Tab-separated table of C-alpha atoms and ligand atoms in Angstrom:
chain	number	residue	atom	x	y	z
A	1	UNK	CA	6.796	-20.886	48.330
A	2	UNK	CA	6.260	-20.164	44.631
A	3	UNK	CA	7.947	-17.306	42.790
A	4	UNK	CA	6.367	-15.240	40.011
A	5	UNK	CA	8.670	-13.015	37.996
A	6	UNK	CA	6.931	-10.181	36.141
A	7	UNK	CA	8.798	-8.598	33.242
A	8	UNK	CA	7.832	-4.941	32.776
A	9	UNK	CA	6.414	-2.439	35.241
A	10	UNK	CA	4.166	-0.437	32.931
A	11	UNK	CA	0.376	-0.342	33.329
A	12	UNK	CA	0.152	-4.115	32.946
A	13	UNK	CA	2.994	-5.009	35.319
A	14	UNK	CA	1.738	-2.687	38.069
A	15	UNK	CA	-1.964	-3.590	37.817
A	16	UNK	CA	-1.225	-7.309	37.841
A	17	UNK	CA	1.406	-7.286	40.608
A	18	UNK	CA	-0.562	-5.095	43.024
A	19	UNK	CA	-3.690	-7.205	42.581
A	20	UNK	CA	-1.617	-10.359	43.209
A	21	UNK	CA	-0.038	-8.900	46.353
A	22	UNK	CA	-3.497	-8.091	47.655
A	23	UNK	CA	-4.634	-11.698	47.085
A	24	UNK	CA	-1.551	-13.559	48.290
A	25	UNK	CA	0.532	-12.919	51.418
A	26	UNK	CA	4.335	-12.659	51.312
A	27	UNK	CA	4.557	-16.099	52.963
A	28	UNK	CA	2.561	-17.676	50.155
A	29	UNK	CA	4.102	-16.037	47.115
A	30	UNK	CA	7.245	-14.176	46.124
A	31	UNK	CA	6.664	-11.459	43.524
A	32	UNK	CA	9.596	-9.992	41.611
A	33	UNK	CA	9.192	-7.271	38.972
A	34	UNK	CA	12.001	-6.481	36.540
A	35	UNK	CA	11.540	-3.066	34.923
A	36	UNK	CA	14.215	-1.143	33.051
A	37	UNK	CA	12.821	2.367	33.527
A	38	UNK	CA	12.858	4.452	36.717
A	39	UNK	CA	9.904	6.431	35.372
A	40	UNK	CA	6.330	5.449	34.604
A	41	UNK	CA	4.312	7.492	32.066
A	42	UNK	CA	0.545	7.771	31.855
A	43	UNK	CA	0.415	7.432	28.069
A	44	UNK	CA	-3.352	7.896	27.485
A	45	UNK	CA	-2.890	11.596	28.329
A	46	UNK	CA	-0.265	12.209	25.596
A	47	UNK	CA	-3.191	13.207	23.341
A	48	UNK	CA	-4.401	15.685	25.971
A	49	UNK	CA	-0.921	17.231	26.239
A	50	UNK	CA	-0.926	18.007	22.499
A	51	UNK	CA	-4.024	20.188	22.918
A	52	UNK	CA	-2.895	21.744	26.201
A	53	UNK	CA	-5.571	19.896	28.149
A	54	UNK	CA	-3.103	18.367	30.594
A	55	UNK	CA	0.113	19.383	32.324
A	56	UNK	CA	2.825	16.954	31.142
A	57	UNK	CA	4.497	16.930	34.569
A	58	UNK	CA	1.433	15.157	35.982
A	59	UNK	CA	1.944	12.205	33.618
A	60	UNK	CA	5.153	10.940	35.236
A	61	UNK	CA	5.680	9.056	38.502
A	62	UNK	CA	8.657	7.068	39.820
A	63	UNK	CA	8.203	3.403	38.918
A	64	UNK	CA	8.984	2.077	42.404
A	65	UNK	CA	6.400	4.322	44.072
A	66	UNK	CA	3.553	2.531	42.255
A	67	UNK	CA	4.149	-0.945	43.677
A	68	UNK	CA	2.777	-2.221	46.991
A	69	UNK	CA	5.176	-3.195	49.781
A	70	UNK	CA	6.197	-6.806	49.490
A	71	UNK	CA	6.828	-6.656	45.754
A	72	UNK	CA	10.526	-6.734	44.925
A	73	UNK	CA	11.129	-4.199	42.137
A	74	UNK	CA	14.424	-4.534	40.307
A	75	UNK	CA	15.415	-1.735	37.964
A	76	UNK	CA	17.197	-3.660	35.254
A	77	UNK	CA	16.712	-4.840	31.698
A	78	UNK	CA	15.712	-8.424	31.022
A	79	UNK	CA	17.852	-9.481	28.084
A	80	UNK	CA	16.789	-13.109	27.581
A	81	UNK	CA	14.209	-15.606	28.748
A	82	UNK	CA	15.371	-19.218	28.982
A	83	UNK	CA	11.971	-20.929	29.077
A	84	UNK	CA	13.364	-24.449	29.241
A	85	UNK	CA	15.388	-23.579	32.347
A	86	UNK	CA	12.722	-21.281	33.920
A	87	UNK	CA	15.204	-18.422	34.056
A	88	UNK	CA	15.430	-14.777	33.010
A	89	UNK	CA	18.776	-13.166	32.243
A	90	UNK	CA	19.227	-9.486	33.103
A	91	UNK	CA	21.763	-6.888	31.981
A	92	UNK	CA	23.121	-6.020	35.447
A	93	UNK	CA	21.912	-8.497	38.062
A	94	UNK	CA	22.543	-11.892	36.535
A	95	UNK	CA	19.797	-14.538	36.296
A	96	UNK	CA	16.467	-14.936	38.105
A	97	UNK	CA	14.700	-18.272	38.280
A	98	UNK	CA	10.924	-18.471	38.345
A	99	UNK	CA	8.078	-20.895	38.858
A	100	UNK	CA	5.810	-18.718	36.713
A	101	UNK	CA	6.710	-15.887	34.368
A	102	UNK	CA	4.401	-13.025	33.405
A	103	UNK	CA	5.488	-11.019	30.365
A	104	UNK	CA	4.274	-7.411	30.459
A	105	UNK	CA	6.960	-5.721	28.391
A	106	UNK	CA	4.547	-3.689	26.246
A	107	UNK	CA	5.222	-2.400	22.758
A	108	UNK	CA	8.203	-0.605	21.261
A	109	UNK	CA	8.068	2.294	18.787
A	110	UNK	CA	10.208	1.604	15.719
A	111	UNK	CA	11.407	4.747	13.943
A	112	UNK	CA	13.605	3.055	11.305
A	113	UNK	CA	10.736	2.894	8.834
A	114	UNK	CA	9.387	4.570	6.777
A	115	UNK	CA	12.631	6.064	5.514
A	116	UNK	CA	13.145	9.671	6.542
A	117	UNK	CA	10.897	9.415	9.612
A	118	UNK	CA	13.714	9.482	12.162
A	119	UNK	CA	15.456	12.368	10.382
A	120	UNK	CA	12.172	14.303	10.077
A	121	UNK	CA	11.350	13.917	13.760
A	122	UNK	CA	14.925	14.902	14.607
A	123	UNK	CA	14.457	18.192	12.766
A	124	UNK	CA	11.093	18.660	14.528
A	125	UNK	CA	9.821	21.578	12.449
A	126	UNK	CA	7.162	19.771	10.433
A	127	UNK	CA	7.370	16.036	11.378
A	128	UNK	CA	6.174	14.883	14.805
A	129	UNK	CA	4.871	11.962	16.792
A	130	UNK	CA	2.853	12.236	19.984
A	131	UNK	CA	3.358	8.551	20.774
A	132	UNK	CA	6.048	9.412	23.315
A	133	UNK	CA	6.321	12.035	26.041
A	134	UNK	CA	8.816	14.410	24.410
A	135	UNK	CA	7.050	14.095	21.063
A	136	UNK	CA	3.695	15.090	22.574
A	137	UNK	CA	5.227	18.260	24.035
A	138	UNK	CA	6.972	19.163	20.755
A	139	UNK	CA	3.759	18.672	18.779
A	140	UNK	CA	1.844	20.784	21.304
A	141	UNK	CA	4.290	23.665	20.837
A	142	UNK	CA	4.351	23.399	17.043
A	143	UNK	CA	0.585	23.176	16.750
A	144	UNK	CA	0.107	26.204	19.013
A	145	UNK	CA	2.082	28.270	16.450
A	146	UNK	CA	0.365	26.740	13.415
A	147	UNK	CA	-1.536	29.346	11.400
A	148	UNK	CA	-2.619	27.492	8.257
A	149	UNK	CA	-1.668	24.771	5.760
A	150	UNK	CA	-2.093	21.004	5.509
A	151	UNK	CA	-2.137	18.911	8.683
A	152	UNK	CA	-1.733	15.144	8.254
A	153	UNK	CA	-2.126	12.314	10.753
A	154	UNK	CA	-0.518	9.183	9.374
A	155	UNK	CA	-0.587	5.638	10.751
A	156	UNK	CA	2.248	3.470	9.414
A	157	UNK	CA	1.234	-0.049	10.416
A	158	UNK	CA	-1.055	-2.057	12.656
A	159	UNK	CA	-1.150	-3.029	15.464
A	160	UNK	CA	-0.529	0.179	17.416
A	161	UNK	CA	-1.355	1.312	20.942
A	162	UNK	CA	-4.804	2.891	21.149
A	163	UNK	CA	-5.643	2.706	17.431
A	164	UNK	CA	-8.075	5.611	17.794
A	165	UNK	CA	-5.408	8.052	19.028
A	166	UNK	CA	-4.252	9.211	15.536
A	167	UNK	CA	-7.918	9.948	14.748
A	168	UNK	CA	-8.347	11.836	18.008
A	169	UNK	CA	-5.449	14.013	16.904
A	170	UNK	CA	-6.883	14.947	13.500
A	171	UNK	CA	-10.408	15.522	14.865
A	172	UNK	CA	-9.166	17.749	17.673
A	173	UNK	CA	-6.751	19.557	15.324
A	174	UNK	CA	-9.639	20.364	12.968
A	175	UNK	CA	-11.778	21.650	15.835
A	176	UNK	CA	-8.895	23.724	17.189
A	177	UNK	CA	-8.503	25.375	13.763
A	178	UNK	CA	-12.213	26.334	13.875
A	179	UNK	CA	-11.754	27.816	17.323
A	180	UNK	CA	-8.708	29.795	16.186
A	181	UNK	CA	-10.677	31.087	13.171
A	182	UNK	CA	-8.217	29.571	10.671
A	183	UNK	CA	-10.283	26.587	9.454
A	184	UNK	CA	-10.604	28.017	5.906
A	185	UNK	CA	-6.797	28.263	5.658
A	186	UNK	CA	-6.302	24.576	6.581
A	187	UNK	CA	-6.644	21.136	5.052
A	188	UNK	CA	-6.826	17.995	7.237
A	189	UNK	CA	-5.846	14.525	6.020
A	190	UNK	CA	-5.834	11.145	7.770
A	191	UNK	CA	-3.892	8.257	6.206
A	192	UNK	CA	-4.267	4.668	7.304
A	193	UNK	CA	-2.922	1.326	6.084
A	194	UNK	CA	-6.417	-0.104	6.768
A	195	UNK	CA	-9.295	-0.068	4.264
A	196	UNK	CA	-11.343	2.259	6.538
A	197	UNK	CA	-10.792	4.741	9.390
A	198	UNK	CA	-11.732	2.244	12.114
A	199	UNK	CA	-12.242	-1.488	12.168
A	200	UNK	CA	-15.290	-1.887	14.400
A	201	UNK	CA	-18.934	-0.938	13.948
A	202	UNK	CA	-20.889	1.143	14.855
A	203	UNK	CA	-17.869	3.409	15.594
A	204	UNK	CA	-16.420	3.085	12.069
A	205	UNK	CA	-19.582	4.466	10.404
A	206	UNK	CA	-19.887	7.259	12.950
A	207	UNK	CA	-16.236	8.301	12.490
A	208	UNK	CA	-16.530	8.119	8.700
A	209	UNK	CA	-19.501	10.468	8.752
A	210	UNK	CA	-17.785	12.842	11.215
A	211	UNK	CA	-14.756	12.995	8.917
A	212	UNK	CA	-16.868	13.738	5.861
A	213	UNK	CA	-19.121	16.327	7.613
A	214	UNK	CA	-16.061	18.200	8.828
A	215	UNK	CA	-14.088	17.968	5.599
A	216	UNK	CA	-11.310	15.720	6.915
A	217	UNK	CA	-9.947	13.720	3.999
A	218	UNK	CA	-9.196	10.028	4.450
A	219	UNK	CA	-6.571	8.146	2.462
A	220	UNK	CA	-7.131	4.406	3.128
A	221	UNK	CA	-4.796	1.522	2.195
A	222	UNK	CA	-1.816	3.879	2.580
A	223	UNK	CA	1.294	2.191	3.996
A	224	UNK	CA	4.004	4.870	4.133
A	225	UNK	CA	7.376	4.136	2.548
A	226	UNK	CA	9.014	7.563	2.859
A	227	UNK	CA	8.675	10.792	4.825
A	228	UNK	CA	10.366	13.737	3.090
A	229	UNK	CA	10.538	16.611	5.544
A	230	UNK	CA	12.357	18.891	3.098
A	231	UNK	CA	9.584	18.818	0.480
A	232	UNK	CA	6.808	18.100	2.995
A	233	UNK	CA	5.543	14.861	1.457
A	234	UNK	CA	4.719	11.365	2.657
A	235	UNK	CA	4.627	8.561	0.052
A	236	UNK	CA	3.302	5.032	0.182
A	237	UNK	CA	4.472	1.769	-1.356
A	238	UNK	CA	1.799	2.036	-4.077
A	239	UNK	CA	3.140	5.391	-5.350
A	240	UNK	CA	0.555	7.679	-3.690
A	241	UNK	CA	1.848	10.962	-2.247
A	242	UNK	CA	0.324	13.348	0.311
A	243	UNK	CA	1.662	16.862	0.969
A	244	UNK	CA	1.920	18.292	4.470
A	245	UNK	CA	2.946	21.404	6.349
A	246	UNK	CA	2.692	19.590	9.681
A	247	UNK	CA	2.481	15.823	10.068
A	248	UNK	CA	1.930	13.607	13.091
A	249	UNK	CA	3.206	10.101	12.365
A	250	UNK	CA	2.269	7.037	14.396
A	251	UNK	CA	5.365	4.878	13.887
A	252	UNK	CA	5.330	1.100	13.486
A	253	UNK	CA	5.190	-0.850	16.770
A	254	UNK	CA	6.865	-4.117	17.733
A	255	UNK	CA	7.073	-6.175	20.884
A	256	UNK	CA	10.119	-5.829	23.170
A	257	UNK	CA	13.436	-6.852	21.606
A	258	UNK	CA	13.772	-9.196	24.604
A	259	UNK	CA	11.421	-11.547	22.757
A	260	UNK	CA	13.784	-11.698	19.806
A	261	UNK	CA	16.447	-13.172	22.087
A	262	UNK	CA	13.989	-15.605	23.699
A	263	UNK	CA	13.220	-18.409	21.341
A	264	UNK	CA	9.740	-19.852	21.002
A	265	UNK	CA	7.773	-17.170	22.867
A	266	UNK	CA	7.154	-14.321	20.420
A	267	UNK	CA	5.974	-14.024	16.825
A	268	UNK	CA	7.847	-12.365	13.941
A	269	UNK	CA	7.118	-8.887	15.338
A	270	UNK	CA	7.991	-9.988	18.901
A	271	UNK	CA	4.426	-10.009	20.241
A	272	UNK	CA	3.939	-12.802	22.787
A	273	UNK	CA	1.996	-15.645	21.191
A	274	UNK	CA	-0.713	-16.569	23.654
A	275	UNK	CA	-4.216	-17.911	23.996
A	276	UNK	CA	-6.476	-14.865	23.617
A	277	UNK	CA	-8.838	-16.067	26.365
A	278	UNK	CA	-6.588	-17.990	28.763
A	279	UNK	CA	-3.655	-15.546	28.497
A	280	UNK	CA	-1.144	-18.411	28.588
A	281	UNK	CA	1.836	-18.705	26.239
A	282	UNK	CA	1.222	-21.031	23.303
A	283	UNK	CA	4.687	-22.494	23.795
A	284	UNK	CA	5.196	-22.847	27.571
A	285	UNK	CA	2.768	-23.886	30.351
A	286	UNK	CA	4.213	-21.614	33.067
A	287	UNK	CA	4.407	-18.400	31.038
A	288	UNK	CA	1.547	-15.892	30.835
A	289	UNK	CA	1.259	-12.459	29.295
A	290	UNK	CA	-0.905	-9.354	29.443
A	291	UNK	CA	-1.044	-5.841	28.062
A	292	UNK	CA	0.442	-4.472	24.877
A	293	UNK	CA	3.063	-7.259	24.829
A	294	UNK	CA	0.469	-9.841	23.758
A	295	UNK	CA	-0.816	-10.792	20.319
A	296	UNK	CA	-4.438	-10.546	21.528
A	297	UNK	CA	-6.621	-9.541	18.559
A	298	UNK	CA	-8.089	-6.515	20.325
A	299	UNK	CA	-6.967	-2.892	20.765
A	300	UNK	CA	-3.844	-2.307	22.854
A	301	UNK	CA	-5.228	-0.100	25.651
A	302	UNK	CA	-4.810	0.469	29.381
A	303	UNK	CA	-8.561	-0.100	29.727
A	304	UNK	CA	-8.122	-3.615	28.337
A	305	UNK	CA	-5.241	-4.239	30.738
A	306	UNK	CA	-7.451	-3.333	33.706
A	307	UNK	CA	-9.698	-6.230	32.761
A	308	UNK	CA	-6.825	-8.575	31.835
A	309	UNK	CA	-5.136	-8.018	35.217
A	310	UNK	CA	-8.281	-9.105	37.064
A	311	UNK	CA	-8.639	-12.199	34.882
A	312	UNK	CA	-4.976	-13.182	35.194
A	313	UNK	CA	-5.144	-12.927	38.993
A	314	UNK	CA	-8.203	-15.210	38.926
A	315	UNK	CA	-6.289	-17.622	36.703
A	316	UNK	CA	-3.405	-17.662	39.216
A	317	UNK	CA	-5.800	-18.192	42.127
A	318	UNK	CA	-6.629	-21.530	40.513
A	319	UNK	CA	-3.176	-22.372	39.135
A	320	UNK	CA	-1.428	-21.858	42.487
A	321	UNK	CA	-3.856	-24.343	44.055
A	322	UNK	CA	-3.160	-26.768	41.199
A	323	UNK	CA	-6.728	-26.345	39.978
A	324	UNK	CA	-7.899	-25.812	36.429
A	325	UNK	CA	-8.533	-22.093	35.824
A	326	UNK	CA	-11.958	-21.082	34.517
A	327	UNK	CA	-11.476	-17.290	34.243
A	328	UNK	CA	-11.132	-16.037	30.668
A	329	UNK	CA	-10.491	-12.693	28.959
A	330	UNK	CA	-13.182	-11.715	26.459
A	331	UNK	CA	-11.179	-9.008	24.658
A	332	UNK	CA	-13.055	-6.114	26.310
A	333	UNK	CA	-11.571	-2.650	25.869
A	334	UNK	CA	-12.940	0.894	26.136
A	335	UNK	CA	-11.379	3.590	24.010
A	336	UNK	CA	-12.388	7.225	24.594
A	337	UNK	CA	-12.288	9.091	21.269
A	338	UNK	CA	-12.070	12.875	21.553
A	339	UNK	CA	-14.139	14.010	18.569
A	340	UNK	CA	-14.118	17.793	19.279
A	341	UNK	CA	-13.862	20.134	22.283
A	342	UNK	CA	-16.244	19.006	25.036
A	343	UNK	CA	-17.236	15.828	23.191
A	344	UNK	CA	-15.951	12.255	23.540
A	345	UNK	CA	-17.280	9.022	22.082
A	346	UNK	CA	-16.460	5.737	23.798
A	347	UNK	CA	-15.661	2.772	21.556
A	348	UNK	CA	-16.399	-0.129	23.892
A	349	UNK	CA	-16.254	-3.652	22.533
A	350	UNK	CA	-14.948	-7.169	23.058
A	351	UNK	CA	-13.786	-9.897	20.670
A	352	UNK	CA	-17.356	-10.586	19.606
A	353	UNK	CA	-19.474	-7.443	19.733
A	354	UNK	CA	-19.866	-3.716	20.362
A	355	UNK	CA	-20.902	-2.934	23.935
A	356	UNK	CA	-21.745	0.796	23.742
A	357	UNK	CA	-23.507	2.908	21.098
A	358	UNK	CA	-21.524	5.385	18.961
A	359	UNK	CA	-22.551	8.567	20.786
A	360	UNK	CA	-20.534	11.733	21.424
A	361	UNK	CA	-21.244	13.266	24.826
A	362	UNK	CA	-20.049	15.913	27.277
A	363	UNK	CA	-20.270	13.446	30.182
A	364	UNK	CA	-17.744	11.229	28.375
A	365	UNK	CA	-15.497	14.289	27.928
A	366	UNK	CA	-15.554	15.014	31.665
A	367	UNK	CA	-14.672	11.389	32.386
A	368	UNK	CA	-11.824	11.230	29.862
A	369	UNK	CA	-10.298	14.679	30.339
A	370	UNK	CA	-10.793	15.264	34.066
A	371	UNK	CA	-11.293	11.925	35.790
A	372	UNK	CA	-9.451	9.054	34.127
A	373	UNK	CA	-5.906	10.042	35.102
A	374	UNK	CA	-6.651	10.380	38.860
A	375	UNK	CA	-8.608	7.117	38.613
A	376	UNK	CA	-5.587	5.496	36.978
A	377	UNK	CA	-3.083	6.578	39.656
A	378	UNK	CA	-5.348	6.010	42.668
A	379	UNK	CA	-7.633	3.139	41.733
A	380	UNK	CA	-6.617	1.223	38.604
A	381	UNK	CA	-2.921	0.767	39.392
A	382	UNK	CA	-3.838	-0.278	42.937
A	383	UNK	CA	-6.222	-2.880	41.606
A	384	UNK	CA	-9.256	-1.190	43.134
A	385	UNK	CA	-11.095	-0.632	39.874
B	1	FAD	C1	-0.746	8.328	22.359
B	1	FAD	C2	-1.376	7.233	23.162
B	1	FAD	C3	-2.699	7.338	23.533
B	1	FAD	C4	-3.312	6.315	24.267
B	1	FAD	N1	-4.617	6.465	24.640
B	1	FAD	C5	-5.193	5.521	25.410
B	1	FAD	C6	-6.525	5.692	25.908
B	1	FAD	O1	-7.160	6.716	25.671
B	1	FAD	N2	-7.055	4.711	26.682
B	1	FAD	C7	-6.358	3.583	26.995
B	1	FAD	O2	-6.889	2.744	27.708
B	1	FAD	N3	-5.105	3.375	26.522
B	1	FAD	C8	-4.508	4.317	25.755
B	1	FAD	N4	-3.213	4.142	25.319
B	1	FAD	C9	-2.578	2.820	25.457
B	1	FAD	C10	-1.994	2.546	26.823
B	1	FAD	O3	-1.206	3.625	27.260
B	1	FAD	C11	-1.186	1.273	26.745
B	1	FAD	O4	-2.006	0.241	26.247
B	1	FAD	C12	-0.635	0.827	28.082
B	1	FAD	O5	0.053	1.860	28.735
B	1	FAD	C13	0.285	-0.362	27.889
B	1	FAD	O6	0.772	-0.820	29.100
B	1	FAD	P1	1.808	-2.042	29.143
B	1	FAD	O7	2.202	-2.152	30.560
B	1	FAD	O8	1.254	-3.218	28.444
B	1	FAD	O9	3.010	-1.560	28.245
B	1	FAD	P2	4.025	-0.342	28.514
B	1	FAD	O10	3.321	0.810	29.087
B	1	FAD	O11	4.760	-0.174	27.235
B	1	FAD	O12	4.989	-0.911	29.641
B	1	FAD	C14	5.918	-1.921	29.367
B	1	FAD	C15	7.060	-1.753	30.340
B	1	FAD	O13	7.989	-2.804	30.136
B	1	FAD	C16	9.286	-2.283	30.244
B	1	FAD	N5	10.178	-3.158	29.487
B	1	FAD	C17	10.140	-3.434	28.150
B	1	FAD	N6	11.117	-4.306	27.841
B	1	FAD	C18	11.779	-4.584	28.994
B	1	FAD	C19	12.877	-5.408	29.315
B	1	FAD	N7	13.491	-6.122	28.371
B	1	FAD	N8	13.298	-5.465	30.590
B	1	FAD	C20	12.674	-4.743	31.566
B	1	FAD	N9	11.626	-3.921	31.323
B	1	FAD	C21	11.182	-3.858	30.047
B	1	FAD	C22	9.202	-0.883	29.663
B	1	FAD	O14	10.225	-0.044	30.175
B	1	FAD	C23	7.814	-0.445	30.125
B	1	FAD	O15	7.838	0.273	31.330
B	1	FAD	C24	-2.564	5.153	24.611
B	1	FAD	C25	-1.220	5.063	24.267
B	1	FAD	C26	-0.620	6.093	23.558
B	1	FAD	C27	0.840	5.985	23.192
């Protein structure tokens, strides 16, 4: 019997493992998941929490409860992969050997840079991030009390999870100010290290015109070097400075620090180096990866993982029979962009092309705000969608 060890029990680890358990019986395949957290968060709803569109308590479930019977879930931290010995070292339970390893350890938020970010968020009066659970709740509370001034959404570096999320924040913040009748007392600014608000057409043009119609300023090519919460300024390496009364910062992301201790698997930022179609490690023939952990040149989203999990199971259906896999991942992701109350635009594309038009609609809003989370818990994680 073969053994697959899966590192990480986030969206990617759960979707992949449950699909595998459905395909292969316990007599055929042993599945072990190593996950360090007892709790699983539905991160795509962090944005909804900020605008009071979702109850934060509904975003958390116990990690173990998400896995099918017959999957051994070990709550522990993987501290090193020894790819030449086919072993994983853990913090508490010693070593696990594997025939195949699947790395699904996601991304890590790094608050050490820009300077002053950690201190600013610690003070939590004018500097926030909604990229984690507590941060989303704090930003919700601060924004509810906001009665005028400059609101900034600042992206530090790419890649990040759901690259549209910082834009969703500034668009929804601007619309909320209109609804509260304080729009004329506010200024809205979006800073990005990229040359434009979004990288893919036709969504980039649509977002650029929405920003300009609604008076949201964009500061492109802005890589923050310092956040000064005392004076309310964010500066970049080129000497530009933007003032704020309330700022939401999307911190730099890196792959899991596990990759740093595991030679030959990750790149300089600890993303797993792998073939963007075949999902296999570039260094080792029995290591695969999916989800945010990878260096796939597409957006890091749960929607992409849904597709990747299906493809990786198809790859294993061939590999476990010693056949050559033919299934490939085409980079498809769907990102719902909240553009204002009751309107969402889907950015839907793959490595090669855009799949959906750049249209805001109420139907998309209903899907994103009311349906996607129940679909995630009941269908996507179970591998039914
Ligand atoms: C604000 C925000 C908005 C978003 N909006 C959307 C959206 O609208 N649509 C969408 O599709 N996606 C969205 N996403 C992205 C989506 O949530 C992620 O792409 C997805 O959750 C990533 O899943 P993952 O399993 O790859 O990584 P993670 O969810 O990060 O899971 C990785 C797991 O690995 C574990 N782990 C890490 N290192 C170790 C170790 N050494 N040992 C053991 N366990 C380890 C972690 O504890 C974690 O549970 C959003 C994300 C954010 C933050």
